[in-house]
Coordinates of C-alpha atoms and ligand atoms in Angstrom, one line a residue:
X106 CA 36.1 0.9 7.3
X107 CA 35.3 2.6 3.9
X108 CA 32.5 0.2 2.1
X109 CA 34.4 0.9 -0.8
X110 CA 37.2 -1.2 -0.3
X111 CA 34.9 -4.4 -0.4
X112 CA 34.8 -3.4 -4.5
X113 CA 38.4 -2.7 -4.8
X114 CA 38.8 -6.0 -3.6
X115 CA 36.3 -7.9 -5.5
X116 CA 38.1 -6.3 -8.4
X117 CA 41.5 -8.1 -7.6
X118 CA 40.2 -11.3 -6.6
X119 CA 37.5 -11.5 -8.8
X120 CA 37.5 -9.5 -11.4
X121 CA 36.0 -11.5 -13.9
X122 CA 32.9 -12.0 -11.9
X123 CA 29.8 -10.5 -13.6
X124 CA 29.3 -7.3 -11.3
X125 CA 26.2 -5.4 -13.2
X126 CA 23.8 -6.8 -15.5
X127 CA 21.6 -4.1 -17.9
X128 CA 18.6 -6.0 -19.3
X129 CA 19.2 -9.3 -19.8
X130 CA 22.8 -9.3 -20.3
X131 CA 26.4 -8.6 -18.6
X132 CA 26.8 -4.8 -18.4
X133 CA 30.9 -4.7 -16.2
X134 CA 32.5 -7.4 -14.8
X135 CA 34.0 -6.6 -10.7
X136 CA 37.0 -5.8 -12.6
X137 CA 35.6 -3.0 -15.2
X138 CA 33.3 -2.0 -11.9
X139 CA 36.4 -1.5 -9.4
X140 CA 38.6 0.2 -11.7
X141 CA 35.7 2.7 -13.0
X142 CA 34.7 3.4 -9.5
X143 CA 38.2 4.3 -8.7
X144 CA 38.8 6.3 -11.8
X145 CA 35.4 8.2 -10.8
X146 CA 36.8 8.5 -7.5
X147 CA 40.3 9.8 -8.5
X148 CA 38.2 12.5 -10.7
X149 CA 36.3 13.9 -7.9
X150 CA 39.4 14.8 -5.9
X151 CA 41.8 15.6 -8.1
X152 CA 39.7 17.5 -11.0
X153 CA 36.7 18.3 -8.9
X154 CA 39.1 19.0 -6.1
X155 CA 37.0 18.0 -3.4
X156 CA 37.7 17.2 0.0
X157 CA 37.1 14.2 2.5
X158 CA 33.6 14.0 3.7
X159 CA 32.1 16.7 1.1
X160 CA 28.7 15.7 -0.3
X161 CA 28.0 14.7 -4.2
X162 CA 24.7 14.1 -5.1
X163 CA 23.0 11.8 -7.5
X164 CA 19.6 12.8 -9.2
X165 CA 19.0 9.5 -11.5
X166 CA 16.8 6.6 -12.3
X167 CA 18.1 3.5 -11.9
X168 CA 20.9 2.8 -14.1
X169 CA 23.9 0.5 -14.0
X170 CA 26.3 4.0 -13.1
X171 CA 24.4 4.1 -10.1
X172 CA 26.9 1.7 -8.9
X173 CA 30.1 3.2 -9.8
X174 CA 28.9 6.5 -8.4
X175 CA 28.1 5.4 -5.0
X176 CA 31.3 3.4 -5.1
X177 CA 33.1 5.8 -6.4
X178 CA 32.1 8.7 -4.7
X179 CA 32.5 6.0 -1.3
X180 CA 35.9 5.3 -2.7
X181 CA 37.2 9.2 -3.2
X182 CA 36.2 9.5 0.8
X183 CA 33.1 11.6 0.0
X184 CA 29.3 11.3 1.1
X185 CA 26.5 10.4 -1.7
X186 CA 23.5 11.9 -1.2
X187 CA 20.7 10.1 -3.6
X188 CA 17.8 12.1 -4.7
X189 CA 14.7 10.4 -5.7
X190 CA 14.5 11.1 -9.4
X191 CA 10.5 11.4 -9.5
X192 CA 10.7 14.7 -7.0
X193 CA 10.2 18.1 -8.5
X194 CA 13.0 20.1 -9.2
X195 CA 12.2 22.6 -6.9
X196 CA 12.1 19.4 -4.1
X197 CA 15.4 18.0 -6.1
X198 CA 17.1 21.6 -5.6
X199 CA 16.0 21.9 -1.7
X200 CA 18.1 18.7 -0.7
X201 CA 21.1 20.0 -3.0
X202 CA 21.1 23.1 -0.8
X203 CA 20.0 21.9 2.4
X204 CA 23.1 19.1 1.5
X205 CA 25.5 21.6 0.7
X206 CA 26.1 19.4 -2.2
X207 CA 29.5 20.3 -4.2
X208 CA 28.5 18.6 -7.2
X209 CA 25.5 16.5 -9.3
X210 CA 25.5 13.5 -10.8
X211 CA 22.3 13.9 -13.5
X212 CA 20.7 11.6 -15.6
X213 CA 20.6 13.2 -19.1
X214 CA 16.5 13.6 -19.6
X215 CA 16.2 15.2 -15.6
X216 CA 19.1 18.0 -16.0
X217 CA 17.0 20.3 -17.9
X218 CA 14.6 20.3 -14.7
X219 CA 17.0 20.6 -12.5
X220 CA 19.3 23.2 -13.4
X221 CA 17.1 26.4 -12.8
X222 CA 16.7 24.9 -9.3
X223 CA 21.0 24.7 -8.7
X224 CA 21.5 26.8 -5.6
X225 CA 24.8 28.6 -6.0
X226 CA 26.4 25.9 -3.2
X227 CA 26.5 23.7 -6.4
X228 CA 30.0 24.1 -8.4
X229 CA 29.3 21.2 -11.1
X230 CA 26.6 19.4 -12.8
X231 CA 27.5 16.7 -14.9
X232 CA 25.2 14.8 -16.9
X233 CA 26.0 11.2 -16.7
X234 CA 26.4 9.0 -19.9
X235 CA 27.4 12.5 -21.3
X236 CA 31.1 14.1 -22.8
X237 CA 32.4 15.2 -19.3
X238 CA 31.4 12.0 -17.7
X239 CA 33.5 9.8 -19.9
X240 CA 36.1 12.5 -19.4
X241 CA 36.2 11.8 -15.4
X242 CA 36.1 7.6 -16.1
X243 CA 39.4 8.7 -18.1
X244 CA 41.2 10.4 -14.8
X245 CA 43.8 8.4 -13.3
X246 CA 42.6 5.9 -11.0
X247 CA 43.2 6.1 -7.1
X248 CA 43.6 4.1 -4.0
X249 CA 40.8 3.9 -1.8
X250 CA 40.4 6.5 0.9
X251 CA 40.3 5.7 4.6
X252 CA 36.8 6.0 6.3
X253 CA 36.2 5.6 9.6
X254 CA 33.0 3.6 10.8
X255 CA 31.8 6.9 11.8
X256 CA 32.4 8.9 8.7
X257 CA 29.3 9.8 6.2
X258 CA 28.4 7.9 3.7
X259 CA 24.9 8.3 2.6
X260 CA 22.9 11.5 3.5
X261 CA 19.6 9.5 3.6
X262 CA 16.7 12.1 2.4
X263 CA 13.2 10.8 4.1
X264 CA 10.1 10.9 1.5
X265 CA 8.9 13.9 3.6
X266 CA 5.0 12.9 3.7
X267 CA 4.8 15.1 6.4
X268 CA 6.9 18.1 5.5
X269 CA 10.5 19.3 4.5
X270 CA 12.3 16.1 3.9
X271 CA 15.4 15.6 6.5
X272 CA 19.1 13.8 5.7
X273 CA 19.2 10.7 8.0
X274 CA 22.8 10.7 8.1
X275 CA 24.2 7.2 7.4
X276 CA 27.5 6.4 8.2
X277 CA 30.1 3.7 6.5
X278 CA 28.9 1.7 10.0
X279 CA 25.7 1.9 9.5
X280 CA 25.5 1.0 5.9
X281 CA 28.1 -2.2 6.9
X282 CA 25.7 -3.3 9.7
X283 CA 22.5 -3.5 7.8
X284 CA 24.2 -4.9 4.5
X285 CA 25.6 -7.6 6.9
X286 CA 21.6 -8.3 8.7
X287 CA 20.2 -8.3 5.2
X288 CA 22.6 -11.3 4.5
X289 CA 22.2 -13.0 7.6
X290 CA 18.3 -12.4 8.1
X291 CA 16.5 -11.7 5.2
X292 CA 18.5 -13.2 1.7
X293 CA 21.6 -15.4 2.4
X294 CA 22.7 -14.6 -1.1
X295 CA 25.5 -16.2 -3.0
X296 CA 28.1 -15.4 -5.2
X297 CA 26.8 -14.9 -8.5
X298 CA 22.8 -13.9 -7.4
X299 CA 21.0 -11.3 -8.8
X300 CA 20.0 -8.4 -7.1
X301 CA 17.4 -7.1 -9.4
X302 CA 16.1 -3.2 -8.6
X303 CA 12.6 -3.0 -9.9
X304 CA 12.6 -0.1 -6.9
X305 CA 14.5 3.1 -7.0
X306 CA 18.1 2.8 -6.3
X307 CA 17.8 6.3 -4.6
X308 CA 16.2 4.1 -1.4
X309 CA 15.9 0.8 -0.2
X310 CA 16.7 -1.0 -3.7
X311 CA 20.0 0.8 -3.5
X312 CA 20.9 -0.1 -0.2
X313 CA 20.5 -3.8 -1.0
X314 CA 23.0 -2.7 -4.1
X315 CA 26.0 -3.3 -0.7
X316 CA 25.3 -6.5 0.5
X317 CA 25.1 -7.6 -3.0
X318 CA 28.5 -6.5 -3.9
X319 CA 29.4 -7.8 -0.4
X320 CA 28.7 -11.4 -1.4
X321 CA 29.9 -10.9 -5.3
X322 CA 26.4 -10.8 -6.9
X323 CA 25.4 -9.1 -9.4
X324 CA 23.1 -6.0 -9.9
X325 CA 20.9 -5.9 -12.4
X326 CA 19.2 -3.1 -13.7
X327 CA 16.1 -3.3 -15.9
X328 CA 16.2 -1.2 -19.5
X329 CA 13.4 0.7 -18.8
X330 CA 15.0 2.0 -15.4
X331 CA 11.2 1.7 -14.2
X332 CA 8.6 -0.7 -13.0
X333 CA 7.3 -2.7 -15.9
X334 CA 6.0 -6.0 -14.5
X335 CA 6.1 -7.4 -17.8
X336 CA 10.0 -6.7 -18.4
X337 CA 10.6 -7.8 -14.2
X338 CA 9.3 -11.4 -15.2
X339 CA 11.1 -11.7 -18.1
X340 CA 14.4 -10.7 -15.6
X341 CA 13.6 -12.9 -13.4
X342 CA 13.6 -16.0 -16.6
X343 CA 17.1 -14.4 -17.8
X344 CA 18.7 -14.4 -14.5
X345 CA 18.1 -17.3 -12.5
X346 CA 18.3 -16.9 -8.4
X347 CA 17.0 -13.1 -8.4
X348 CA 16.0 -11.2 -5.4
X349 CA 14.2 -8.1 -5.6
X350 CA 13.2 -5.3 -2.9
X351 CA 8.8 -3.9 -4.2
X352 CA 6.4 -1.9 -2.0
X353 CA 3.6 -3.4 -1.6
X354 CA 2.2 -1.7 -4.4
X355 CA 4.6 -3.3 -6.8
X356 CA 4.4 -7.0 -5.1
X357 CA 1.0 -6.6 -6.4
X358 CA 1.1 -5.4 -9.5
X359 CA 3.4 -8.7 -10.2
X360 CA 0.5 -10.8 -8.5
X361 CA -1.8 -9.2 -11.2
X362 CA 0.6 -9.5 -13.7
X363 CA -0.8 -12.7 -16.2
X364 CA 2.5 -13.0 -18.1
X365 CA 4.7 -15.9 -17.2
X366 CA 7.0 -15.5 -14.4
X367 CA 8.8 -18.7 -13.8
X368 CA 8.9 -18.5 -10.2
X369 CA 11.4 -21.8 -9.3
X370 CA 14.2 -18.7 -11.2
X371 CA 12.9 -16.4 -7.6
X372 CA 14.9 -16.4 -4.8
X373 CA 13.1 -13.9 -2.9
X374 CA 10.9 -11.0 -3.1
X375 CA 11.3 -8.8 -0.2
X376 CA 8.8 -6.1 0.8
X377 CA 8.4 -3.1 3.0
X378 CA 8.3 0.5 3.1
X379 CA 4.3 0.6 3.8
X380 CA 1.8 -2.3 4.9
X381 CA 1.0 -5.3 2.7
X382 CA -2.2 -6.3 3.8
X383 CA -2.7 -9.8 4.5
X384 CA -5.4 -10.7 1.5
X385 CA -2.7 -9.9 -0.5
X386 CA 0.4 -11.7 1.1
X387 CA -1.6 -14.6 0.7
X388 CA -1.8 -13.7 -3.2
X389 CA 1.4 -13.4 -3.3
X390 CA 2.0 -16.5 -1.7
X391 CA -0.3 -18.6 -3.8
X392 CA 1.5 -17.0 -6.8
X393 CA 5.2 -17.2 -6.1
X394 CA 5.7 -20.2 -3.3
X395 CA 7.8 -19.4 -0.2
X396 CA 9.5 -16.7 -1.7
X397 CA 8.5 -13.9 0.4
X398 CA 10.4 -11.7 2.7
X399 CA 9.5 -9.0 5.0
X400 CA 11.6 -6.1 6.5
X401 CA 10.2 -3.0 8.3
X402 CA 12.9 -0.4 8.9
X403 CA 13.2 3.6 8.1
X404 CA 15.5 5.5 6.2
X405 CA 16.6 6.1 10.3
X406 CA 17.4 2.7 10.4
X407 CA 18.1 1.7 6.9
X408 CA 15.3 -0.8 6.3
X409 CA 16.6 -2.4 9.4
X410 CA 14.5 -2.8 12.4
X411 CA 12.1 -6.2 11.9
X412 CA 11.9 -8.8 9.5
X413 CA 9.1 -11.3 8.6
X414 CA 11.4 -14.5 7.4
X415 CA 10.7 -17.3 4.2
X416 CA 9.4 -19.4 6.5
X417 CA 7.6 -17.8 8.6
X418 CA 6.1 -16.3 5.9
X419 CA 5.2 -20.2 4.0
X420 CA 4.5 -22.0 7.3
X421 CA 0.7 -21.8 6.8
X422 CA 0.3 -24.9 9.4
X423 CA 1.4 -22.4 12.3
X424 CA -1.2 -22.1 14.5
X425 CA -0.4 -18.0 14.8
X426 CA 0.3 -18.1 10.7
X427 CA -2.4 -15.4 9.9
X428 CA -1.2 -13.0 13.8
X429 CA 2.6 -13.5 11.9
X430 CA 1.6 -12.1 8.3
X431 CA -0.1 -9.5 10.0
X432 CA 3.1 -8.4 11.8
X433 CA 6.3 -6.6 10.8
X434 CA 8.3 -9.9 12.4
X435 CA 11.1 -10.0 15.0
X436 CA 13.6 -7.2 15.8
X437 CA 17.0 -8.1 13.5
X438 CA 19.7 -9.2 15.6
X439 CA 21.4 -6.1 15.8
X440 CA 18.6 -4.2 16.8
X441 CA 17.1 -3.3 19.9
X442 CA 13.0 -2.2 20.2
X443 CA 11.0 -1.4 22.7
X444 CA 7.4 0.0 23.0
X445 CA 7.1 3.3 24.5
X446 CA 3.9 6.0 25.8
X447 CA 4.5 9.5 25.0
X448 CA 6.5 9.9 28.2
X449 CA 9.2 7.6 26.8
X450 CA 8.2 4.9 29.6
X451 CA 8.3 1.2 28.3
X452 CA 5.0 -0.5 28.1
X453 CA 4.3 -3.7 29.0
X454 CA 3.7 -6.7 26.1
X455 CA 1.2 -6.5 24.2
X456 CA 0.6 -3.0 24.5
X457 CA 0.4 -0.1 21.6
X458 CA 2.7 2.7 21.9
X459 CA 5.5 3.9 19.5
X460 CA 8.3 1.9 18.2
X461 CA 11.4 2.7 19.7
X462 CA 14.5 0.9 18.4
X463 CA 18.5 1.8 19.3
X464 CA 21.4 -0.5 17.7
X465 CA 24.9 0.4 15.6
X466 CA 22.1 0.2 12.5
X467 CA 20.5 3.4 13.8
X468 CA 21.9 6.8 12.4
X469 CA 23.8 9.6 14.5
X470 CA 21.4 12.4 13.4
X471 CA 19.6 14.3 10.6
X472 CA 21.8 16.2 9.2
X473 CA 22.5 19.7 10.0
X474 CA 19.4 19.8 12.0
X475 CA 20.3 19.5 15.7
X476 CA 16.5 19.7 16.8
X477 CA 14.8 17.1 14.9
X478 CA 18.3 15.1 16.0
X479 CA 17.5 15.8 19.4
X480 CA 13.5 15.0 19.3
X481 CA 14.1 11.8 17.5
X482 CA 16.8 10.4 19.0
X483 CA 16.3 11.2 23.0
X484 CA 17.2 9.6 25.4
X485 CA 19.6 7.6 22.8
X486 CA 16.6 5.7 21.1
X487 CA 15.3 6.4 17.9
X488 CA 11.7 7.2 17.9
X489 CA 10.0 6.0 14.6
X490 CA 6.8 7.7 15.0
X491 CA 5.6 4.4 13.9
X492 CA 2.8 2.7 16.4
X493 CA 2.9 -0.8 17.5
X494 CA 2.7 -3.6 19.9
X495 CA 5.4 -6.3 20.4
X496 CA 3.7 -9.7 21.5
X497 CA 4.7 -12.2 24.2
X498 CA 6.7 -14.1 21.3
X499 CA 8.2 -11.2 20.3
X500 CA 6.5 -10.0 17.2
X501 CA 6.2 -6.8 16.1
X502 CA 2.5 -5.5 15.2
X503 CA 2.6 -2.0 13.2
X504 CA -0.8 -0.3 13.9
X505 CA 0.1 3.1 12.0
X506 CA 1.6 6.1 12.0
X507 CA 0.6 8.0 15.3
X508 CA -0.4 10.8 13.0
X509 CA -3.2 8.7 10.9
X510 CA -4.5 7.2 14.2
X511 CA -8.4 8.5 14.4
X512 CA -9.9 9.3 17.7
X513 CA -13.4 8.8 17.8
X514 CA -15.5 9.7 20.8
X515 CA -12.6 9.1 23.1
X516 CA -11.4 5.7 21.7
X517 CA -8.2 5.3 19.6
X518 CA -9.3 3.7 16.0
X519 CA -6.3 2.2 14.1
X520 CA -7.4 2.3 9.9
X521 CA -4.9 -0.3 9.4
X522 CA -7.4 -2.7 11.0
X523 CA -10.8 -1.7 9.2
X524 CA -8.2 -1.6 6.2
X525 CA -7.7 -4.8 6.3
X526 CA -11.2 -6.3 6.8
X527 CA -12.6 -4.0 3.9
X528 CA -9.8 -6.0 1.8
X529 CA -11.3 -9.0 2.2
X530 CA -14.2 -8.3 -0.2
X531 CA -13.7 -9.4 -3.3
X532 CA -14.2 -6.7 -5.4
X533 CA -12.5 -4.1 -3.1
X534 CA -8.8 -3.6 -4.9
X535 CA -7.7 -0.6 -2.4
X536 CA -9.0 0.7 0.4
X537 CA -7.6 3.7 2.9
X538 CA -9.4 4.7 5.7
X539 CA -9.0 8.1 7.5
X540 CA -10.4 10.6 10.6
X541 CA -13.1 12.9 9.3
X542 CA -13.4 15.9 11.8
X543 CA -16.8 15.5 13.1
X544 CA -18.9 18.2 16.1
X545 CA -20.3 15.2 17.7
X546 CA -17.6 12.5 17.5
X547 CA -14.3 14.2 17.1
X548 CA -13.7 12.2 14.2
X549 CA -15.6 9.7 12.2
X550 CA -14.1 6.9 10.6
X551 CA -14.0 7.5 6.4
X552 CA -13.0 4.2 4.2
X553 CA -11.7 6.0 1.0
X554 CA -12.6 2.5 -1.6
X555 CA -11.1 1.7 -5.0
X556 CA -13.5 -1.1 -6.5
X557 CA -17.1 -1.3 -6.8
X558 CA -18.2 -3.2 -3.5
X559 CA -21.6 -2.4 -1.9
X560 CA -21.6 -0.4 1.1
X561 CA -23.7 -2.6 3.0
X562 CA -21.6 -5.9 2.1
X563 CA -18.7 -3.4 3.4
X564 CA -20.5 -2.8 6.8
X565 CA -21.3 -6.4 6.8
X566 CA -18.4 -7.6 6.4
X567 CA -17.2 -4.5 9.4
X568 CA -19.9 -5.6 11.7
X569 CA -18.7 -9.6 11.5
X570 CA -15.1 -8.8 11.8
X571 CA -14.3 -5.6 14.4
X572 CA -16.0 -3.4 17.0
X573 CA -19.2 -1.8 15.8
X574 CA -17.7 1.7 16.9
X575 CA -14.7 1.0 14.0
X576 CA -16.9 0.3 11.2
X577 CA -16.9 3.9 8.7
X578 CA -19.3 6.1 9.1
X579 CA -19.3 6.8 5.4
X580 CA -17.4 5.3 2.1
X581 CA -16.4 7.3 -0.8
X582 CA -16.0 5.2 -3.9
X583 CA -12.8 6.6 -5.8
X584 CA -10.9 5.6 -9.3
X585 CA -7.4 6.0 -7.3
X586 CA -5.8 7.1 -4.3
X587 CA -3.1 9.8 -3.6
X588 CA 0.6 8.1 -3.5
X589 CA 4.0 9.2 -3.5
X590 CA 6.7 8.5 -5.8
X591 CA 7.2 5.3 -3.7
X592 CA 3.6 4.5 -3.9
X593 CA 2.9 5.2 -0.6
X594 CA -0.9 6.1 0.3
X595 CA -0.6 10.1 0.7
X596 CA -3.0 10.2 3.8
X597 CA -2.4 14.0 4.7
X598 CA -3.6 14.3 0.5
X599 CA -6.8 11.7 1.1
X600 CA -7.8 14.1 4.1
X601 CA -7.3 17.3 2.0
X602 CA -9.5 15.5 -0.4
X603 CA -11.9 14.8 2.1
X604 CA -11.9 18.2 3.7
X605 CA -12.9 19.8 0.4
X606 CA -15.0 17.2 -0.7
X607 CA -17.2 17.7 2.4
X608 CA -17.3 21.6 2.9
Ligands
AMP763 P1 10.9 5.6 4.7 O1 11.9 6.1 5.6 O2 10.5 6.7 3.7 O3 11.3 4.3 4.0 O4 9.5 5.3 5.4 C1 9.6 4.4 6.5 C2 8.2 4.2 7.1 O5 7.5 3.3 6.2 C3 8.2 3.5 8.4 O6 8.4 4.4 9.5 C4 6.9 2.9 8.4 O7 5.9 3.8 8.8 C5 6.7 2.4 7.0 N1 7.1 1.0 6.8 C6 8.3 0.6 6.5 N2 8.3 -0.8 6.4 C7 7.0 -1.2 6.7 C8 6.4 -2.5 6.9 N3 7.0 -3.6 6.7 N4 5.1 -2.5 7.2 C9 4.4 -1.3 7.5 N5 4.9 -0.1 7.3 C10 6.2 0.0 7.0

């Protein structure tokens, strides 16, 4: 069924229901919402004159039209394809070819940056906010479209840290299925919670922006349409119940954060998208209470292939508690996972291979792009490219990417692992270890450090903690490290770095 309909009928059974909040206050009601999203809708086919299953794209920060677009553009029957608004526009311009996008949703201060990138495919640009945008909220308003489970909904760009981002094609099932295992697994949300989006609403944040609608909450979207821990607190005071989606790297910018936060007003904070070392989950921890959630997913598998719960998470008397943070958690429900060696054959428990998961929450495909399709999905599972071991309880350990795993005089060296010891010094704030091509060794261990620790407290620290062949061969003391718009640790950069730094 077309997610859509879920907001035309809030609309008529609830339409007074606060739908969006902007800052601290109301921004549209489920009524305003449903009616806008079908105007928006009724636009797109009858001015626009596009056709079922065609691709609009979005190239915003987060704002509360976020919503009405993806409704609406769910609503009129069409695909939305979200572009991350901190790419280039030469990146921005690649996905609206490589979409086949008919038309752009812009915010206002990106358009300039984008137009000179419009590939011809592209018949409008809009600017949103702006003359021709009020225009299309003024089109008559029309039903919702049929969708079947199967048809497109979200063309799902990956961050492409490792080349030409792809379209995970998400269909209207696929969406449905991991709105409805957020609910059950992660944030049993009620009508009326907050869904704030401190994260961009081009990728997981966004997603969330379904089951919220789902249950009647309400999505909030913070002025500054950024990451300001200062203004998130004061959210989090104005709207009591919020739930959030942060990286890492966010969840611990609000640990560092001294302004008030009022925590009891938290419902949950739920991570993912890249480790969270366990030093700081148990920051986190000590600063917010049992208000931590963990999901591990791809855009693949929309944020939906483990989970780390509450409790789990709080239940510091388990006698596994510090094994559990260091997981990813327990396959959702609808999910299946297995462990896998390059030859696809499973492994036993307890054993590292990739990640291998298959469920109704997995996508059909990249879009056009039958190979990767075919690589990634044979043999009808989806292969993350993530490493891991599931343990006899059924946990999920991510060791890393198979790509950042160093090889060092024959034996495989996971960084996540030294990472995590080197953060257990207290003056090391960020650490990133890496494979330095090396004559003798094949690679040597590299810890790339943000903080001023002593190497030889660092080695100590090494020698009491993991094998003495793990322990770097050499640490480079740096102001930052390279991330991505979703302040994820660029790795292929840090080696680039490395490479020149050492020539
Ligand atoms: P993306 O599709 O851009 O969201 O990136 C997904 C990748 O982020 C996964 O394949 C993992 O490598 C990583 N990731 C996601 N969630 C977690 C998590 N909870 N812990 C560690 N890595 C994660």
């Amino acid at each position: 069924m077309n997610l859509a309909l879920w907001l035309e009928r809030a609309g008529k059974s609830h339409g007074g229901r606060p739908a969006i909040g902007y800052g601290r206050r109301v921004h549209s009601d489920y009524g305003e919402l449903a009616e806008r999203a079908a105007r928006l809708a009724g636009a797109l086919r009858q001015r626009f004159g596009l056709a079922a299953g065609d691709r609009v794209a979005i190239i915003a920060k987060n704002s509360p039209e976020y919503v009405e677009l993806m409704f609406g553009i769910w609503h009129a029957g069409l695909a939305a394809v979200p572009v991350n608004a901190k790419l280039h526009g030469r990146e921005s311009g690649f996905i609206l070819e490589h979409s086949g996008a008919r038309a752009c949703l812009v915010s206002a201060e990106l358009e300039s940056g984008i137009a000179p990138h419009a590939p011809a495919s592209l018949e409008r640009l809009v600017t949103i906010g702006g003359a021709e945008y009020a225009a299309l909220l003024s089109a008559d308003p029309i039903r919702c479209a049929e969708a079947g489970g199967d048809a497109l909904a979200w063309l799902f760009y990956t961050s492409g840290t490792t080349g030409r981002p792809k379209g995970a094609m998400l269909t209207h099932r696929v969406l449905a299925m991991a709105g409805h295992a957020y609910l059950s697994e992660v944030d049993a949300a009620e009508p009326g919670d907050p869904l704030l989006h401190a994260a961009p609403m081009s990728h997981g944040s966004g997603l969330y922006m379904i089951p919220a609608l789902a249950r009647l909450g309400v999505n909030v979207v913070p002025e500054s349409a950024g990451f300001e821990p200062e203004e998130i607190f004061e959210l989090v005071r104005t709207w009591p119940r919020t739930s959030m989606f942060a990286a890492p790297t966010m969840v611990k910018r609000l640990v560092d954060c001294p302004a008030d936060c009022n925590a009891e007003h938290l419902r949950t904070i739920v991570w993912g998208g890249a480790p969270m070392y366990v030093e700081d989950t148990k920051k986190a921890l000590e600063r917010f209470g049992p208000r931590l959630a963990q999901i591990y997913g791809q855009g693949e598998s929309p944020m939906t292939i483990s989970t780390l719960s509450r409790q789990e998470i709080a239940d510091r008397a388990h006698p596994r508690w510090l094994d559990r943070l260091a997981s990813a958690g327990r396959p959702y429900a609808c999910v299946e996972v297995r462990i896998a060696d390059a030859d696809d054959r499973g492994l036993p428990t307890g054993e590292t291979g990739e990640i291998l998961c298959r469920g109704d929450v997995v996508m059909p495909g990249y879009w056009r792009d039958p190979d990767a399709s075919a690589a990634t999905l044979r043999g009808g599972w989806l292969h993350t490219g993530d490493v891991g071991a599931l343990d006899a309880e059924g946990y999920l350990t991510l060791k890393d990417r198979s790509k950042d795993m160093i090889i060092s005089g024959g034996s495989n060296i996971y960084p996540r692992e030294i990472e995590e010891v080197l953060l257990k010094h207290k003056d090391v704030r960020e650490a990133s270890v890496i494979g330095r091509p090396d004559p003798e060794w094949g690679e040597i261990v590299v810890a790339y450090v943000v903080g001023n620790a002593e190497r030889a407290e660092l080695d100590a620290l090494c020698l009491a903690s993991i094998a003495r062949f793990k322990r770097p061969k050499d640490y480079v003391f740096v102001d930052s490290l390279p991330k991505n718009n979703y302040g994820k640790i660029l790795k292929i950069e840090l080696r680039a770095l490395d490479a020149k730094r050492t020539q």
